[in-house]
XYZ file of N, CA and C in Angstrom:
729
model
N 19.965 33.312 -25.936
C 20.491 34.360 -25.070
C 21.519 35.201 -25.827
N 21.725 36.504 -25.392
C 22.628 37.394 -26.115
C 23.989 37.484 -25.452
N 24.273 36.608 -24.474
C 25.585 36.599 -23.854
C 25.613 37.326 -22.520
N 24.593 38.096 -22.195
C 24.553 38.800 -20.920
C 24.067 37.873 -19.837
N 24.346 38.233 -18.561
C 23.885 37.438 -17.459
C 22.375 37.534 -17.355
N 21.661 36.423 -17.033
C 20.212 36.495 -16.880
C 19.840 37.385 -15.708
N 18.771 38.161 -15.862
C 18.343 39.089 -14.826
C 17.231 38.478 -14.012
N 17.180 38.760 -12.690
C 16.147 38.173 -11.855
C 14.757 38.653 -12.200
N 14.638 39.857 -12.758
C 13.346 40.415 -13.143
C 13.476 41.009 -14.532
N 12.539 40.705 -15.415
C 12.567 41.257 -16.762
C 11.859 42.605 -16.780
N 12.539 43.706 -17.135
C 11.896 45.018 -17.191
C 10.736 45.022 -18.166
N 9.736 45.886 -17.880
C 8.576 45.975 -18.748
C 8.953 46.344 -20.167
N 10.020 47.125 -20.308
C 10.428 47.573 -21.639
C 10.878 46.431 -22.523
N 11.167 45.276 -21.916
C 11.674 44.152 -22.702
C 10.633 43.069 -22.928
N 9.425 43.280 -22.460
C 8.421 42.235 -22.580
C 8.105 41.868 -24.017
N 8.324 42.792 -24.933
C 8.014 42.527 -26.338
C 9.156 41.893 -27.090
N 10.240 41.536 -26.405
C 11.405 40.961 -27.084
C 11.575 39.500 -26.672
N 11.050 38.560 -27.465
C 11.119 37.142 -27.090
C 12.545 36.661 -26.860
N 13.522 37.232 -27.623
C 14.878 36.738 -27.490
C 15.524 37.191 -26.186
N 14.879 38.087 -25.459
C 15.397 38.525 -24.180
C 14.668 37.873 -23.010
N 13.802 36.879 -23.300
C 13.032 36.270 -22.234
C 13.964 35.630 -21.216
N 13.711 35.854 -19.939
C 14.555 35.308 -18.886
C 14.285 33.819 -18.724
N 15.190 33.145 -18.027
C 14.996 31.732 -17.766
C 13.763 31.514 -16.895
N 13.540 32.446 -15.952
C 12.372 32.302 -15.115
C 11.106 32.376 -15.950
N 11.085 33.231 -16.953
C 9.930 33.325 -17.831
C 9.655 32.018 -18.543
N 10.728 31.240 -18.797
C 10.557 29.952 -19.437
C 9.725 28.995 -18.611
N 9.861 29.071 -17.278
C 9.058 28.216 -16.410
C 7.572 28.524 -16.577
N 7.240 29.805 -16.641
C 5.837 30.177 -16.781
C 5.308 29.769 -18.164
N 6.178 29.821 -19.151
C 5.780 29.372 -20.483
C 5.444 27.883 -20.455
N 6.246 27.111 -19.748
C 5.984 25.677 -19.632
C 4.651 25.439 -18.917
N 4.377 26.207 -17.855
C 3.118 26.065 -17.126
C 1.931 26.391 -18.017
N 2.064 27.480 -18.806
C 0.971 27.873 -19.701
C 0.730 26.810 -20.768
N 1.827 26.265 -21.308
C 1.694 25.235 -22.342
C 1.031 23.981 -21.784
N 1.370 23.627 -20.531
C 0.758 22.459 -19.897
C -0.733 22.667 -19.696
N -1.110 23.878 -19.271
C -2.524 24.181 -19.076
C -3.291 24.076 -20.392
N -2.696 24.593 -21.469
C -3.341 24.498 -22.780
C -3.532 23.039 -23.162
N -2.509 22.209 -22.897
C -2.618 20.786 -23.207
C -3.778 20.153 -22.451
N -3.908 20.485 -21.171
C -4.991 19.927 -20.372
C -6.351 20.351 -20.916
N -6.446 21.615 -21.336
C -7.717 22.108 -21.869
C -8.076 21.424 -23.182
N -7.045 21.103 -23.987
C -7.295 20.416 -25.248
C -7.797 18.996 -25.024
N -7.514 18.472 -23.831
C -7.899 17.098 -23.522
C -9.200 17.030 -22.726
N -10.021 18.060 -22.848
C -11.255 18.108 -22.072
C -12.276 17.087 -22.533
N -12.052 16.488 -23.704
C -12.950 15.413 -24.127
C -12.674 14.147 -23.331
N -11.634 14.165 -22.513
C -11.301 13.047 -21.659
C -11.418 13.473 -20.199
N -11.552 12.492 -19.323
C -11.359 12.737 -17.906
C -9.854 12.630 -17.681
N -9.215 13.708 -17.260
C -7.762 13.729 -17.105
C -7.426 14.083 -15.666
N -6.597 13.276 -15.042
C -6.170 13.548 -13.681
C -4.655 13.445 -13.602
N -4.084 14.226 -12.696
C -2.636 14.278 -12.532
C -2.246 13.602 -11.223
N -1.242 12.711 -11.291
C -0.797 11.994 -10.107
C 0.720 12.116 -9.937
N 1.138 12.270 -8.694
C 2.548 12.207 -8.345
C 2.855 10.798 -7.853
N 3.997 10.260 -8.257
C 4.377 8.894 -7.861
C 5.548 8.989 -6.886
N 5.315 8.730 -5.588
C 6.361 8.933 -4.584
C 7.295 7.743 -4.389
N 6.918 6.563 -4.877
C 7.713 5.370 -4.595
C 8.404 4.857 -5.851
N 9.261 3.846 -5.647
C 9.990 3.257 -6.763
C 9.423 1.946 -7.239
N 8.154 1.654 -6.915
C 7.596 0.337 -7.240
C 7.399 0.100 -8.727
N 7.419 1.189 -9.536
C 7.254 1.025 -10.978
C 8.539 1.351 -11.740
N 9.663 1.424 -11.044
C 10.929 1.638 -11.749
C 11.229 0.445 -12.665
N 11.866 0.681 -13.797
C 12.376 1.953 -14.314
C 11.365 2.738 -15.140
N 10.158 2.187 -15.323
C 9.167 2.870 -16.163
C 8.785 4.219 -15.578
N 8.552 4.259 -14.259
C 8.197 5.495 -13.561
C 9.121 5.650 -12.368
N 9.804 6.779 -12.290
C 10.744 7.050 -11.206
C 10.050 7.823 -10.083
N 10.551 7.698 -8.840
C 9.982 8.490 -7.743
C 10.015 9.987 -8.079
N 8.908 10.660 -7.850
C 8.808 12.079 -8.151
C 8.225 12.383 -9.508
N 8.094 11.367 -10.365
C 7.460 11.584 -11.672
C 6.004 11.977 -11.489
N 5.513 12.798 -12.417
C 4.084 13.124 -12.466
C 3.527 12.568 -13.770
N 2.387 11.892 -13.657
C 1.793 11.260 -14.826
C 0.357 11.733 -15.014
N -0.087 11.718 -16.269
C -1.472 12.008 -16.591
C -2.214 10.698 -16.796
N -3.387 10.617 -16.207
C -4.204 9.413 -16.273
C -5.465 9.726 -17.064
N -5.729 8.910 -18.066
C -6.820 9.151 -19.010
C -7.918 8.100 -18.869
N -9.169 8.563 -18.893
C -10.332 7.688 -19.002
C -11.309 8.401 -19.920
N -11.550 7.889 -21.131
C -12.434 8.585 -22.066
C -13.785 8.921 -21.447
N -14.244 10.150 -21.665
C -15.510 10.597 -21.106
C -16.649 9.717 -21.582
N -17.523 9.350 -20.642
C -18.680 8.532 -20.992
C -18.360 7.067 -21.188
N -17.124 6.668 -20.854
C -16.730 5.276 -21.038
C -15.985 4.816 -19.801
N -16.563 3.926 -19.006
C -15.949 3.472 -17.778
C -14.732 2.618 -18.077
N -13.796 2.612 -17.142
C -12.562 1.852 -17.338
C -12.805 0.394 -16.972
N -13.400 -0.326 -17.866
C -13.641 -1.748 -17.699
C -13.907 -2.333 -19.092
N -13.926 -3.656 -19.169
C -14.172 -4.285 -20.459
C -13.085 -3.956 -21.459
N -13.495 -3.475 -22.637
C -12.549 -3.253 -23.726
C -11.643 -2.065 -23.492
N -11.892 -1.246 -22.469
C -11.081 -0.051 -22.251
C -9.862 -0.302 -21.368
N -9.683 -1.517 -20.891
C -8.497 -1.852 -20.099
C -7.910 -3.146 -20.652
N -6.587 -3.179 -20.768
C -5.924 -4.312 -21.410
C -4.784 -4.811 -20.539
N -4.444 -6.047 -20.737
C -3.303 -6.615 -20.049
C -2.039 -5.874 -20.493
N -1.205 -5.499 -19.536
C 0.001 -4.734 -19.841
C -0.173 -3.235 -19.642
N -1.416 -2.755 -19.525
C -1.658 -1.331 -19.272
C -1.122 -0.940 -17.895
N -0.673 0.294 -17.783
C -0.315 0.866 -16.489
C -1.523 1.654 -16.006
N -2.055 1.287 -14.845
C -3.273 1.912 -14.359
C -3.070 2.500 -12.972
N -3.861 3.524 -12.682
C -3.948 4.082 -11.334
C -5.290 3.660 -10.764
N -5.278 3.220 -9.507
C -6.518 2.758 -8.888
C -6.548 3.163 -7.422
N -7.749 3.243 -6.894
C -7.951 3.507 -5.475
C -7.777 2.187 -4.735
N -6.742 2.103 -3.901
C -6.445 0.854 -3.213
C -7.114 0.706 -1.864
N -8.103 1.557 -1.562
C -8.739 1.512 -0.243
C -9.305 0.137 0.067
N -9.988 -0.473 -0.896
C -10.620 -1.765 -0.633
C -9.682 -2.937 -0.866
N -8.737 -2.805 -1.803
C -7.881 -3.944 -2.148
C -6.560 -3.952 -1.392
N -5.986 -2.764 -1.158
C -4.673 -2.659 -0.522
C -4.773 -1.789 0.724
N -3.715 -1.822 1.524
C -3.610 -0.905 2.655
C -3.304 0.487 2.129
N -3.351 1.502 3.013
C -3.117 2.885 2.607
C -1.735 3.061 2.020
N -1.645 3.800 0.932
C -0.384 4.063 0.258
C 0.313 5.282 0.812
N 1.534 5.583 0.321
C 2.284 6.751 0.782
C 1.603 8.034 0.342
N 1.797 9.131 1.083
C 1.145 10.387 0.718
C 1.655 10.930 -0.598
N 0.808 11.674 -1.305
C 1.195 12.300 -2.560
C 2.207 13.398 -2.276
N 3.258 13.463 -3.082
C 4.285 14.477 -2.925
C 4.306 15.379 -4.146
N 4.773 16.607 -3.954
C 4.841 17.542 -5.076
C 5.928 18.567 -4.811
N 6.223 19.393 -5.834
C 7.168 20.497 -5.708
C 6.405 21.800 -5.848
N 6.978 22.944 -5.424
C 6.265 24.214 -5.557
C 5.818 24.505 -6.976
N 6.659 24.180 -7.966
C 6.281 24.455 -9.348
C 5.100 23.593 -9.769
N 5.129 22.302 -9.372
C 4.031 21.425 -9.728
C 2.762 21.857 -9.019
N 2.881 22.444 -7.815
C 1.705 22.963 -7.139
C 1.032 24.043 -7.964
N 1.834 24.847 -8.704
C 1.259 25.861 -9.577
C 0.441 25.201 -10.676
N 0.997 24.141 -11.268
C 0.261 23.423 -12.306
C -1.026 22.840 -11.754
N -0.955 22.286 -10.546
C -2.141 21.692 -9.945
C -3.198 22.751 -9.646
N -2.751 23.950 -9.247
C -3.696 25.025 -8.990
C -4.397 25.437 -10.275
N -3.642 25.427 -11.393
C -4.223 25.801 -12.675
C -5.214 24.757 -13.172
N -5.017 23.508 -12.770
C -5.874 22.430 -13.275
C -6.503 21.656 -12.120
N -6.934 22.366 -11.083
C -7.378 21.716 -9.856
C -8.531 20.748 -10.085
N -9.443 21.050 -11.005
C -10.581 20.156 -11.213
C -10.152 18.875 -11.917
N -8.930 18.864 -12.458
C -8.459 17.686 -13.173
C -7.421 16.908 -12.377
N -7.130 17.341 -11.150
C -6.051 16.757 -10.369
C -6.596 16.048 -9.140
N -6.109 14.819 -8.897
C -6.575 14.062 -7.758
C -5.420 13.304 -7.160
N -5.381 13.212 -5.849
C -4.393 12.391 -5.164
C -4.814 12.233 -3.723
N -5.257 11.048 -3.343
C -5.841 10.856 -2.022
C -4.890 10.221 -1.027
N -3.724 9.695 -1.481
C -2.850 8.977 -0.572
C -3.169 7.501 -0.516
N -4.268 7.061 -1.111
C -4.597 5.635 -1.185
C -4.571 5.158 -2.624
N -4.027 5.961 -3.520
C -3.982 5.622 -4.939
C -2.663 4.944 -5.278
N -2.733 3.925 -6.107
C -1.568 3.162 -6.516
C -1.444 3.191 -8.040
N -0.216 2.985 -8.517
C 0.017 2.817 -9.948
C 0.747 1.485 -10.145
N 0.173 0.612 -10.957
C 0.739 -0.714 -11.212
C 0.442 -1.119 -12.659
N 1.037 -2.236 -13.051
C 0.799 -2.796 -14.387
C -0.211 -3.944 -14.293
N -1.166 -3.949 -15.213
C -2.162 -5.021 -15.246
C -1.514 -6.282 -15.825
N -1.505 -7.347 -15.031
C -0.931 -8.618 -15.467
C -2.036 -9.626 -15.788
N -3.144 -9.572 -15.051
C -4.228 -10.497 -15.279
C -5.574 -9.807 -15.389
N -6.353 -10.175 -16.407
C -7.706 -9.662 -16.613
C -8.720 -10.666 -16.061
N -9.994 -10.274 -15.962
C -11.003 -11.211 -15.481
C -10.981 -12.532 -16.254
N -10.940 -13.628 -15.521
C -10.910 -14.954 -16.135
C -9.521 -15.488 -16.400
N -8.486 -14.656 -16.337
C -7.118 -15.101 -16.607
C -6.603 -16.020 -15.495
N -5.805 -16.993 -15.896
C -5.099 -17.875 -14.959
C -3.645 -17.421 -14.937
N -3.198 -16.899 -13.801
C -1.852 -16.327 -13.670
C -1.058 -17.148 -12.661
N 0.130 -17.592 -13.073
C 0.927 -18.504 -12.258
C 2.367 -18.014 -12.183
N 2.970 -18.148 -11.026
C 4.415 -17.961 -10.879
C 4.980 -19.212 -10.208
N 5.908 -19.775 -10.855
C 6.447 -19.422 -12.167
C 6.739 -20.716 -12.918
N 7.161 -20.620 -14.178
C 7.526 -21.834 -14.897
C 8.952 -22.230 -14.545
N 9.483 -23.241 -15.206
C 10.809 -23.769 -14.865
C 11.934 -22.775 -15.113
N 11.656 -21.743 -15.939
C 12.680 -20.725 -16.217
C 12.446 -19.446 -15.419
N 11.450 -19.480 -14.512
C 11.210 -18.331 -13.650
C 10.288 -17.282 -14.232
N 9.594 -17.578 -15.324
C 8.715 -16.600 -15.956
C 7.281 -16.715 -15.435
N 6.587 -15.570 -15.406
C 5.160 -15.564 -15.129
C 4.441 -16.256 -16.292
N 3.411 -17.039 -15.984
C 2.637 -17.742 -17.005
C 1.195 -17.247 -16.937
N 0.678 -16.761 -18.067
C -0.700 -16.273 -18.140
C -1.452 -17.114 -19.165
N -2.501 -17.775 -18.708
C -3.314 -18.634 -19.583
C -2.464 -19.650 -20.337
N -1.462 -20.187 -19.637
C -0.603 -21.208 -20.214
C 0.545 -20.687 -21.047
N 0.640 -19.351 -21.204
C 1.693 -18.763 -22.035
C 2.750 -18.085 -21.157
N 4.019 -18.544 -21.199
C 5.079 -17.869 -20.450
C 5.313 -16.466 -21.021
N 5.590 -15.516 -20.146
C 5.738 -14.125 -20.564
C 7.167 -13.649 -20.288
N 7.827 -13.155 -21.325
C 9.153 -12.553 -21.179
C 8.964 -11.063 -20.873
N 9.167 -10.676 -19.610
C 8.892 -9.312 -19.167
C 10.132 -8.428 -19.081
N 11.238 -8.868 -19.646
C 12.485 -8.124 -19.496
C 12.414 -6.711 -20.068
N 11.479 -6.450 -20.984
C 11.399 -5.141 -21.627
C 11.062 -4.038 -20.623
N 10.371 -4.370 -19.519
C 10.007 -3.330 -18.559
C 10.402 -3.640 -17.109
N 10.822 -4.865 -16.812
C 11.200 -5.178 -15.432
C 12.441 -4.401 -15.012
N 12.492 -4.040 -13.731
C 13.670 -3.374 -13.195
C 14.883 -4.300 -13.300
N 16.010 -3.726 -13.688
C 17.224 -4.523 -13.887
C 17.591 -5.275 -12.611
N 17.831 -6.564 -12.759
C 18.211 -7.405 -11.631
C 17.047 -8.074 -10.933
N 15.816 -7.643 -11.238
C 14.641 -8.246 -10.610
C 14.225 -9.523 -11.325
N 13.763 -10.495 -10.555
C 13.104 -11.653 -11.123
C 11.620 -11.334 -11.270
N 10.907 -12.049 -12.146
C 9.476 -11.780 -12.310
C 8.706 -11.822 -10.994
N 9.090 -12.706 -10.087
C 8.489 -12.722 -8.757
C 9.271 -13.643 -7.842
N 9.459 -13.206 -6.599
C 10.046 -14.062 -5.574
C 8.952 -14.796 -4.798
N 7.708 -14.430 -5.071
C 6.554 -15.039 -4.409
C 5.861 -15.958 -5.413
N 5.646 -17.204 -5.033
C 4.921 -18.115 -5.916
C 3.418 -17.956 -5.711
N 2.674 -18.110 -6.782
C 1.216 -18.002 -6.700
C 0.579 -18.712 -7.886
N -0.671 -19.041 -7.716
C -1.467 -19.678 -8.758
C -2.893 -19.173 -8.562
N -3.288 -18.183 -9.364
C -4.581 -17.523 -9.155
C -5.377 -17.467 -10.452
N -6.682 -17.457 -10.300
C -7.594 -17.173 -11.398
C -8.309 -15.874 -11.055
N -8.189 -14.896 -11.933
C -8.745 -13.576 -11.667
C -10.265 -13.638 -11.785
N -10.985 -13.207 -10.750
C -12.446 -13.289 -10.805
C -13.065 -12.225 -11.699
N -14.323 -12.408 -12.005
C -15.070 -11.437 -12.789
C -15.069 -10.093 -12.067
N -14.855 -9.030 -12.851
C -14.914 -7.687 -12.288
C -13.673 -7.241 -11.552
N -12.527 -7.898 -11.797
C -11.295 -7.541 -11.089
C -10.085 -7.720 -12.005
N -8.940 -7.214 -11.550
C -7.678 -7.405 -12.262
C -6.585 -7.755 -11.258
N -5.536 -8.402 -11.756
C -4.341 -8.735 -10.970
C -3.234 -7.789 -11.430
N -2.618 -7.067 -10.489
C -1.646 -6.041 -10.856
C -0.314 -6.275 -10.151
N 0.772 -5.830 -10.815
C 2.113 -5.958 -10.245
C 2.942 -4.738 -10.649
N 3.893 -4.358 -9.795
C 4.805 -3.279 -10.121
C 5.937 -3.770 -10.994
N 6.555 -2.869 -11.761
C 7.681 -3.258 -12.612
C 8.947 -3.519 -11.797
N 9.055 -2.888 -10.617
C 10.178 -3.149 -9.714
C 9.721 -4.231 -8.746
N 9.763 -5.465 -9.236
C 9.153 -6.570 -8.505
C 9.759 -6.787 -7.120
N 11.007 -6.381 -6.936
C 11.640 -6.552 -5.633
C 11.290 -5.465 -4.636
N 10.542 -4.444 -5.083
C 10.209 -3.322 -4.199
C 8.798 -2.828 -4.482
N 7.875 -3.755 -4.657
C 6.504 -3.384 -4.996
C 5.506 -4.105 -4.113
N 4.652 -3.325 -3.455
C 3.513 -3.892 -2.740
C 2.361 -3.947 -3.731
N 2.031 -5.144 -4.177
C 1.013 -5.289 -5.227
C 0.104 -6.469 -4.918
N -0.538 -7.027 -5.922
C -1.495 -8.108 -5.688
C -0.886 -9.277 -4.928
N 0.396 -9.540 -5.156
C 1.055 -10.655 -4.475
C 1.089 -10.480 -2.964
N 1.152 -9.211 -2.528
C 1.297 -8.914 -1.100
C 0.041 -9.220 -0.302
N -1.082 -9.431 -0.991
C -2.357 -9.606 -0.298
C -2.970 -10.982 -0.532
N -2.139 -11.923 -0.975
C -2.589 -13.306 -1.098
C -2.968 -13.837 0.282
N -4.063 -14.532 0.348
C -4.497 -15.084 1.623
C -5.335 -14.143 2.458
N -5.460 -12.880 2.025
C -6.300 -11.922 2.734
C -7.624 -11.760 1.983
N -8.617 -11.143 2.617
C -9.888 -10.930 1.919
C -9.669 -10.218 0.585
N -10.210 -10.761 -0.475
C -10.018 -10.185 -1.805
C -8.846 -10.768 -2.542
N -7.900 -11.363 -1.818
C -6.770 -12.042 -2.444
C -5.881 -11.174 -3.312
N -5.882 -9.846 -3.077
C -5.037 -8.949 -3.866
C -5.652 -8.526 -5.182
N -6.856 -8.987 -5.463
C -7.531 -8.597 -6.704
C -8.068 -7.170 -6.588
N -7.874 -6.373 -7.644
C -8.326 -4.985 -7.645
C -9.637 -4.883 -8.418
N -10.721 -4.468 -7.764
C -12.001 -4.340 -8.482
C -11.895 -3.338 -9.625
N -12.473 -3.664 -10.757
C -12.467 -2.744 -11.894
C -13.133 -1.421 -11.538
N -14.095 -1.471 -10.632
C -14.766 -0.241 -10.214
C -13.808 0.727 -9.522
N -12.675 0.212 -9.005
C -11.710 1.059 -8.294
C -10.628 1.610 -9.215
N -10.611 1.142 -10.473
C -9.603 1.637 -11.419
C -10.009 3.032 -11.881
N -9.099 3.989 -11.683
C -9.375 5.384 -12.032
C -9.121 5.631 -13.508
N -8.052 5.066 -14.047
C -7.748 5.267 -15.447
C -6.378 4.731 -15.810
N -6.023 4.903 -17.061
C -4.748 4.410 -17.584
C -3.727 5.536 -17.623
N -2.551 5.272 -17.071
C -1.446 6.232 -17.112
C -0.652 6.006 -18.390
N -0.555 7.031 -19.222
C 0.134 6.878 -20.504
C 1.217 7.916 -20.733
N 1.150 9.069 -20.027
C 2.058 10.182 -20.303
C 2.705 10.678 -19.019
N 4.005 10.889 -19.071
C 4.743 11.543 -17.995
C 4.969 12.998 -18.390
N 4.534 13.951 -17.537
C 4.723 15.357 -17.882
C 5.690 16.076 -16.946
N 6.154 15.414 -15.905
C 7.118 16.016 -14.983
C 8.035 14.932 -14.462
N 9.342 15.170 -14.392
C 10.048 16.413 -14.714
C 10.174 16.621 -16.224
N 10.428 17.874 -16.645
C 10.483 18.178 -18.083
C 11.454 17.293 -18.853
N 12.563 16.926 -18.224
C 13.554 16.111 -18.917
C 13.092 14.690 -19.194
N 11.985 14.266 -18.558
C 11.448 12.923 -18.772
C 10.066 12.959 -19.409
N 9.716 14.111 -19.980
C 8.426 14.263 -20.645
C 8.280 13.234 -21.759
N 7.151 12.519 -21.772
C 6.930 11.569 -22.860
C 6.033 10.417 -22.463
N 5.931 9.462 -23.361
C 5.067 8.298 -23.169
C 5.666 7.328 -22.154
N 4.802 6.556 -21.494
C 5.259 5.533 -20.556
C 5.546 4.215 -21.260
N 5.441 4.197 -22.574
C 5.817 3.007 -23.326
C 4.652 2.100 -23.654
N 4.961 1.034 -24.361
C 3.958 0.074 -24.802
C 3.704 -0.973 -23.710
N 2.560 -1.672 -23.781
C 2.234 -2.666 -22.752
C 3.110 -3.903 -22.762
N 3.885 -4.095 -23.838
C 4.801 -5.225 -23.875
C 4.126 -6.538 -24.236
N 4.816 -7.672 -23.971
C 4.324 -8.982 -24.417
C 3.020 -9.409 -23.754
N 2.661 -8.835 -22.623
C 1.405 -9.211 -21.971
C 0.201 -8.953 -22.874
N 0.316 -7.923 -23.725
C -0.811 -7.533 -24.575
C -1.100 -8.555 -25.670
N -0.140 -9.412 -25.965
C -0.314 -10.355 -27.077
C -0.922 -11.685 -26.642
N -1.107 -11.892 -25.347
C -1.634 -13.165 -24.854
C -3.140 -13.224 -25.074
N -3.648 -14.291 -25.654
C -5.100 -14.416 -25.873
C -5.872 -14.416 -24.552
N -7.108 -13.915 -24.607
C -7.965 -13.948 -23.453
C -8.321 -15.380 -23.110
N -8.570 -15.599 -21.823
C -8.997 -16.914 -21.377
C -10.369 -17.232 -21.976
N -10.577 -18.433 -22.508
C -11.873 -18.804 -23.084
C -13.006 -18.619 -22.056
N -14.039 -17.919 -22.464
C -15.177 -17.730 -21.599
C -14.982 -16.665 -20.543
N -13.872 -15.908 -20.643
C -13.611 -14.874 -19.638
C -14.668 -13.783 -19.735
N -15.067 -13.275 -18.582
C -16.045 -12.205 -18.528
C -15.525 -11.047 -17.715
N -16.264 -9.930 -17.773
C -15.846 -8.762 -17.020
C -16.474 -8.769 -15.636
């Protein structure tokens, strides 16, 4: 800026002067850059989701917008989904209806620009994959840790501060074609644990997984990766596990 007060409208005579661009013009530049990014990712199926709840804090905050990726021609099952991944899935069959999708006027502009790539039905959830098909998942060992296939997992790298791995005890074996999922804010997450004893037992069918959430694009100050899958990714698969 040149020290003058920003003007609500940039005169046509100044359109050729980048150093005089108004702050409002910066918003449109961000929208254009986001659209270009989406177009560059056309080799993937890319969808945009708003996260209205705090069930994945601190990894994802309420109001964050994330991009969900599923490589074109490759379904999200088998080798394309891993323990520790953050996934978005349709919870219609596994969970009760989720909170409605929320957005801001500016994000609505982005969604209008990329409408064919944006989805949000109100029954979509975002959680972390804790158990893959065939995995034996138990809560908890003598120190309060989740145990997967006999291996205790130190989840402090992504758990919400002050949360225990789980206040609900369970001992489950994930069936073929499903995953066991949990939120990072274990004290405020409706996840697989919430549906123990009900039809399906809280297991999410792989067919309902929409894709993996890896990038946060809104708000601008939190633009970036959602992080690594953590220690869950290092646990060996259960012997004889199938998809």
